[in-house]
XYZ file of C-alpha atoms in Angstrom:
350
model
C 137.580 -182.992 11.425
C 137.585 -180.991 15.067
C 137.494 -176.877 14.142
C 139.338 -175.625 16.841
C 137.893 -173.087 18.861
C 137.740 -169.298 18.300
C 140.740 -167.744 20.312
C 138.133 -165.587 22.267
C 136.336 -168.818 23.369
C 139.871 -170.123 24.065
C 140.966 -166.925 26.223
C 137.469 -167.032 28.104
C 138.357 -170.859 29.125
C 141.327 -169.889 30.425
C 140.558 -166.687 32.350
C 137.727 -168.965 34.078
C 139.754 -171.587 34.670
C 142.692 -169.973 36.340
C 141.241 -166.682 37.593
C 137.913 -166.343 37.818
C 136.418 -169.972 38.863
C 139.463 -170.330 41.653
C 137.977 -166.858 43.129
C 134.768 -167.179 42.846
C 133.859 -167.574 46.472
C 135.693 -165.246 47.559
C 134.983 -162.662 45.455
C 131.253 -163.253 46.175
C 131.680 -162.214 49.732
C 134.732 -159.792 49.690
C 134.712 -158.181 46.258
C 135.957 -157.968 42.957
C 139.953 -157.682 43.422
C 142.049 -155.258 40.977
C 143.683 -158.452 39.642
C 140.715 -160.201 38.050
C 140.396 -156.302 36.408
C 143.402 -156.416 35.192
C 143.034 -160.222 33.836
C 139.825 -159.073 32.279
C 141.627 -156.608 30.432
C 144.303 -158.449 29.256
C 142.246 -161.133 27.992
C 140.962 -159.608 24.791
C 137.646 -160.348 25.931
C 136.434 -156.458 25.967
C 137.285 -155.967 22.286
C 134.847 -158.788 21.400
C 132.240 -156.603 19.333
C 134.714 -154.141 18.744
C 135.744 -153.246 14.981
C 139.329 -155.069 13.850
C 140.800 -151.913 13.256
C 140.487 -150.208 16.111
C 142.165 -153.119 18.015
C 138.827 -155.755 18.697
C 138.051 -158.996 16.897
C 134.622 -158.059 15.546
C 134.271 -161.693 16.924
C 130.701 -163.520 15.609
C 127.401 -163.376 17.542
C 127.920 -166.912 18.576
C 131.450 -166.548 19.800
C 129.850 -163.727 22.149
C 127.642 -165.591 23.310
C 130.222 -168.631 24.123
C 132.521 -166.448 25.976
C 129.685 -164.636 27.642
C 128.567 -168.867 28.993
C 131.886 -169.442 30.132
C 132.472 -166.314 32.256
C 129.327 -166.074 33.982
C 129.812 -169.866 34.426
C 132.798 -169.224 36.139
C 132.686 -165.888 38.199
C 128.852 -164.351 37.739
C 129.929 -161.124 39.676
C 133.218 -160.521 37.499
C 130.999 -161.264 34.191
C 128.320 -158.649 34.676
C 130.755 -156.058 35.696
C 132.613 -156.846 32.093
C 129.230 -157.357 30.222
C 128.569 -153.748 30.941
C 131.535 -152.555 28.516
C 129.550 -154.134 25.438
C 126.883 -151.687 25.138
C 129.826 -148.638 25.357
C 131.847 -150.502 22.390
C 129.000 -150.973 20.439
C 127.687 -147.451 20.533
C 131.292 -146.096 19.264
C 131.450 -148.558 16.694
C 128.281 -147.005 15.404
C 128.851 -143.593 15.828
C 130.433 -140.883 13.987
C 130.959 -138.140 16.355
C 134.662 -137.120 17.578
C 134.592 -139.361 21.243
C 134.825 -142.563 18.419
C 138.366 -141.673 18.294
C 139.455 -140.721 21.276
C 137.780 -143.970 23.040
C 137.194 -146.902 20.407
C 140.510 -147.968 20.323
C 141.053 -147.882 24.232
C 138.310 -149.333 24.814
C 138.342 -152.290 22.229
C 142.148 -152.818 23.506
C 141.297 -153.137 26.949
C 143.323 -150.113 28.343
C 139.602 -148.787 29.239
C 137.098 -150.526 31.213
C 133.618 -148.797 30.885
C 130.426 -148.891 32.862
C 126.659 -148.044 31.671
C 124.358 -145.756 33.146
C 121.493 -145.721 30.830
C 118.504 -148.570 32.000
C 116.796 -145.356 33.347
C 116.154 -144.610 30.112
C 113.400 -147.355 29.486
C 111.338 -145.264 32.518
C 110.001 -143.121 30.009
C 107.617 -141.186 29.657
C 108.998 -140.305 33.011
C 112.291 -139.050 33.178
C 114.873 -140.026 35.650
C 117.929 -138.102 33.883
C 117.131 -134.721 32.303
C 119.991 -133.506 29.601
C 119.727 -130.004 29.355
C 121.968 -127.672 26.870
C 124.161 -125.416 28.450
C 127.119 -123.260 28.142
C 128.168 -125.223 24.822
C 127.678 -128.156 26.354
C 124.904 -130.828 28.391
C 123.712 -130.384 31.923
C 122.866 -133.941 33.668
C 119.972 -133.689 36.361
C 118.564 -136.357 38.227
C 118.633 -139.887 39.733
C 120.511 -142.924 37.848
C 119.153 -145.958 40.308
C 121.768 -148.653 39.457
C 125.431 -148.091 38.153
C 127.582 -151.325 38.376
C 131.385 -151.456 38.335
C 131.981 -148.101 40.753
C 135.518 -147.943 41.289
C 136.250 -150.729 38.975
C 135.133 -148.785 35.722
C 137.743 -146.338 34.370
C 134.912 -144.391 32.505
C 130.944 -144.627 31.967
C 128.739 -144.156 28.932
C 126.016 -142.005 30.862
C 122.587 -140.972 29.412
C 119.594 -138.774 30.019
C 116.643 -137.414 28.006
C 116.438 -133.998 26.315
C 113.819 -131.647 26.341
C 113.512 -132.535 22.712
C 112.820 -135.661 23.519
C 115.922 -137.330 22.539
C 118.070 -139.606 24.339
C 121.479 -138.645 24.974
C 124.503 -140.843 25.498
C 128.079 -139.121 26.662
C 131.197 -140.295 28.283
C 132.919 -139.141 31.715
C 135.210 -140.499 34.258
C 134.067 -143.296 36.463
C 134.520 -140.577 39.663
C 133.243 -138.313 41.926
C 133.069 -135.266 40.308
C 131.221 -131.796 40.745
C 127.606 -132.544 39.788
C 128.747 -136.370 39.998
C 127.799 -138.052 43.838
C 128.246 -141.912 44.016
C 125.835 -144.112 46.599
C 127.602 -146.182 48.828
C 127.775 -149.885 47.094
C 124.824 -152.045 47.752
C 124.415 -154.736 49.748
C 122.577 -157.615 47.533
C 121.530 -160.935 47.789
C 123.758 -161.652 45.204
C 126.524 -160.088 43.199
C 127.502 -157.044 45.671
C 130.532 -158.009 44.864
C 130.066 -156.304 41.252
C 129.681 -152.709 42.900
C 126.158 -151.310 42.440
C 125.545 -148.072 43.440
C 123.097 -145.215 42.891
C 124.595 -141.878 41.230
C 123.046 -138.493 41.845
C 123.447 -135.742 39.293
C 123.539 -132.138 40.113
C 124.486 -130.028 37.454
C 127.006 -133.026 36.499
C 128.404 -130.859 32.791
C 129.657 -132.759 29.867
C 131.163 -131.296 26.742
C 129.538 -131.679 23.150
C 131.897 -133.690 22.676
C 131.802 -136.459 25.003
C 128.606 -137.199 23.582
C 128.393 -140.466 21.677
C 124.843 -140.567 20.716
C 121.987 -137.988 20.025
C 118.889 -139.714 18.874
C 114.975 -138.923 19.328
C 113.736 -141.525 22.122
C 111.612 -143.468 20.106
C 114.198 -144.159 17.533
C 116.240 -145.328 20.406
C 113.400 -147.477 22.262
C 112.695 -149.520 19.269
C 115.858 -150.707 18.948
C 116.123 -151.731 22.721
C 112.338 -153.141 23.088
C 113.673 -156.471 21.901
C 116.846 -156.818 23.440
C 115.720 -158.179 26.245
C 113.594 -160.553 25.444
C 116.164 -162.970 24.258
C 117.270 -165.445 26.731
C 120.605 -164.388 28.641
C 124.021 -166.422 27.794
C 124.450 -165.788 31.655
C 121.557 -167.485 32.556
C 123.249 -170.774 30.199
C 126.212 -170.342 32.227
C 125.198 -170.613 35.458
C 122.837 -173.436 34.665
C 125.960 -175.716 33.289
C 127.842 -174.745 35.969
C 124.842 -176.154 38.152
C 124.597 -179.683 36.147
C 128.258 -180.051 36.378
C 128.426 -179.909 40.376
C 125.407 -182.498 40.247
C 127.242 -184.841 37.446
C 130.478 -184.806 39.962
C 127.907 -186.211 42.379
C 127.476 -190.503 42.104
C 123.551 -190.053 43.732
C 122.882 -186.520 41.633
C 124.187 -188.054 38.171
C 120.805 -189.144 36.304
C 119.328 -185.786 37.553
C 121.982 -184.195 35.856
C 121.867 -186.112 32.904
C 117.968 -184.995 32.311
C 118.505 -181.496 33.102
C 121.707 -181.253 30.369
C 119.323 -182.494 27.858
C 116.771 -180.000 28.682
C 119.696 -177.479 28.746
C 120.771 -178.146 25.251
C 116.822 -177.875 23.948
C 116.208 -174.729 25.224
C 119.939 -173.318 24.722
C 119.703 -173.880 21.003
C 116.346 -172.634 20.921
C 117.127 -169.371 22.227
C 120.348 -168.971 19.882
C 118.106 -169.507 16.872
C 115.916 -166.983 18.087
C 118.075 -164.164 18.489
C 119.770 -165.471 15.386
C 116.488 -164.501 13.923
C 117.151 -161.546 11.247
C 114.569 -159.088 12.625
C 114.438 -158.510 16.191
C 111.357 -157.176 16.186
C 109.276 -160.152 15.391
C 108.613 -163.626 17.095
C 108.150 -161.868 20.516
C 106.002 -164.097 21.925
C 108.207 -166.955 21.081
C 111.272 -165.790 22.454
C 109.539 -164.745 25.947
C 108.572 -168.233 26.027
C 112.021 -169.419 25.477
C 113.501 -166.774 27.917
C 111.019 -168.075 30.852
C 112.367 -171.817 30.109
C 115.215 -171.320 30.279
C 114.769 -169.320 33.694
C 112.703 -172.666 35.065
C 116.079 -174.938 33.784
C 118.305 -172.435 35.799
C 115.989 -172.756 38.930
C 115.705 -176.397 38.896
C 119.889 -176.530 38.172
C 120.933 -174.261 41.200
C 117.844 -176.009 43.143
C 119.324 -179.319 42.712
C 122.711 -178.525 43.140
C 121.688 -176.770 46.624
C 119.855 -180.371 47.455
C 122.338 -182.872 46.675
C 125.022 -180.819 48.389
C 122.809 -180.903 51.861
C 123.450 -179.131 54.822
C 127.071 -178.601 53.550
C 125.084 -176.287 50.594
C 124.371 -173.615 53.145
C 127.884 -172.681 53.818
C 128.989 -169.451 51.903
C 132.094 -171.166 50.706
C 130.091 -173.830 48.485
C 129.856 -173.148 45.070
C 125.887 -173.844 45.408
C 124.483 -171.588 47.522
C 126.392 -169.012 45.578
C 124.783 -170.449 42.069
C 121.520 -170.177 43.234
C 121.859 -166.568 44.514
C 122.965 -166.157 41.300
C 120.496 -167.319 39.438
C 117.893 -165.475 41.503
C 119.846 -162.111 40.268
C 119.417 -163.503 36.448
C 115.975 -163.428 37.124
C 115.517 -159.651 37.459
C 118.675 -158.415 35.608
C 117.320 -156.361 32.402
C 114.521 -157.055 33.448
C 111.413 -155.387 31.503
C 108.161 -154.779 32.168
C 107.262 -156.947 29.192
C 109.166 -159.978 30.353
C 107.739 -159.355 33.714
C 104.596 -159.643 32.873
C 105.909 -163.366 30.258
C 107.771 -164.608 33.552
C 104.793 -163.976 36.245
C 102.085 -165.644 33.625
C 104.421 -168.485 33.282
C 105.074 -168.668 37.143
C 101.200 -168.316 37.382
C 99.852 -171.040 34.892
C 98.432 -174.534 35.833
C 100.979 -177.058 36.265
């Protein structure tokens, strides 16, 4: 008996198929357009983790994970500006402070698209953003090096570090504001068309209660440590997307054929892994899987360059774009930790 899929896996497949896969070139070179926003939003897809009741599907880790394949399959740029509305859900969901409220349920509905500005954070001991309490309220000072989404993102989950030593997580307006300066986007190698910039904060003041989280640092850090060192559902994406422009090839087919299989292996490795009940453990094991699947994703977009020839080069094939891609994957979240796992990988015999 065939279980038909979840509807979130269903609404990803079609939001690829007839938005964001159509686009794709485009977008790479000219941007992001309001439309594939607005799609985005009226997909369901940003109430994924969110609770039922406050308008998400509280949709399985697996299901995530899916829908996160099939949209960085389809549109990397328009996926990692969407990804970053995750982390903001997730932190209401687990809060208890009054901006739950007033945000949860536009956010989980898609009325809200949010940004993060927090990866500074993981600098520490040094402190990029300094939260600072004043006039009943928190002062933001400093340097956030990479916001994504500018001008896209309706609002941004922003955070600093106190002089307690806490981190801080608040809400305001994706906007130029007093205390609030925006870089000009960033010109990448890939993905400028999700909107990078740099913000500078001068004084930027946020009520208490914008704030969604208040938490010493360390408390924080160990929960975010192991994040990263699961393998990316991006990377997964890209990497089929990459087989499946070699399989449509008569001389590529057999290539693609071996590098499905390996696919699959390390795929379902990594899913058991950060199925794995404590995040915390099996490190080195899940590094190892993360940098495998990083050398299946190079060898994908590789081959998919070199079967495609000299026509490859031009910036409206779908393979120069992939591999671009792929060399973003490689650095995006990255930590020092997987760094180091990726370059003694990169470095070992044979």
């Amino acid at each position: 008996m065939t279980v038909p899929p979840h509807p979130l896996v269903t609404a990803a497949r079609g939001l690829a198929a007839e938005v964001l896969a159509p686009l794709a070139e485009r977008v790479d070179q000219e941007g992001i357009p309001a439309s594939s926003v607005q799609a985005v939003k009226r997909s369901g897809l940003l109430g994924a983790v969110a609770p039922v009741a406050y308008g998400g599907s509280a949709a399985p880790a697996a299901v995530v994970r899916e829908t996160a394949e099939i949209l960085a399959g389809a549109c990397c740029s328009t996926w990692f500006v969407q990804t970053q509305h995750h982390t903001p859900v997730t932190t209401l969901a687990r809060s208890d402070l009054p901006v739950r409220e007033r945000l949860l349920g536009p956010l989980a509905r898609g009325e809200l698209l949010s940004g993060v500005a927090y990866a500074q954070l993981r600098a520490y001991p040094r402190i990029p953003v300094r939260v600072t309490r004043e006039r009943g309220g928190w002062r933001f000072d400093g340097r956030v090096p990479w916001y994504t989404g500018w001008g896209l993102n309706d609002v941004m989950l922003l955070a600093g570090v106190t002089d307690a030593a806490e981190a801080l997580f608040a809400f305001t307006e994706a906007r130029e504001q007093p205390g609030l300066r925006p870089s000009p986007p960033m010109r990448l190698a890939a993905l400028s068309a999700s909107r990078t910039v740099s913000l500078e904060l001068d004084g930027l003041w946020l009520p208490d209660d914008a704030v969604a989280l208040r938490t010493p640092y360390e408390s924080w850090a160990v929960t975010d440590r192991p994040k990263n060192t699961n393998a990316s559902p991006a990377v997964f994406g890209v990497t089929a997307t990459a087989i499946g422009l070699l399989a449509d090839d008569p001389s590529a087919t057999e290539t693609a054929d071996t590098l499905r299989a390996r696919l699959d292996e390390v795929r379902r490795q990594a899913y058991e892994l950060a199925d794995h009940p404590v995040p915390t453990e099996r490190i080195d094991e899940r590094l190892a899987c993360k940098t495998r699947a990083y050398d299946v994703m190079r060898a994908a977009t590789t081959a998919a360059v070199v079967a495609g020839g000299g026509r490859a080069m031009d910036l409206r094939n779908p393979a120069q774009r992939l591999a671009r891609e792929g060399m973003f994957l490689l650095v995006q979240g990255q930590t020092a930790q997987v760094r180091a796992a990726h370059l003694g990988s990169l470095g070992s015999p044979g």
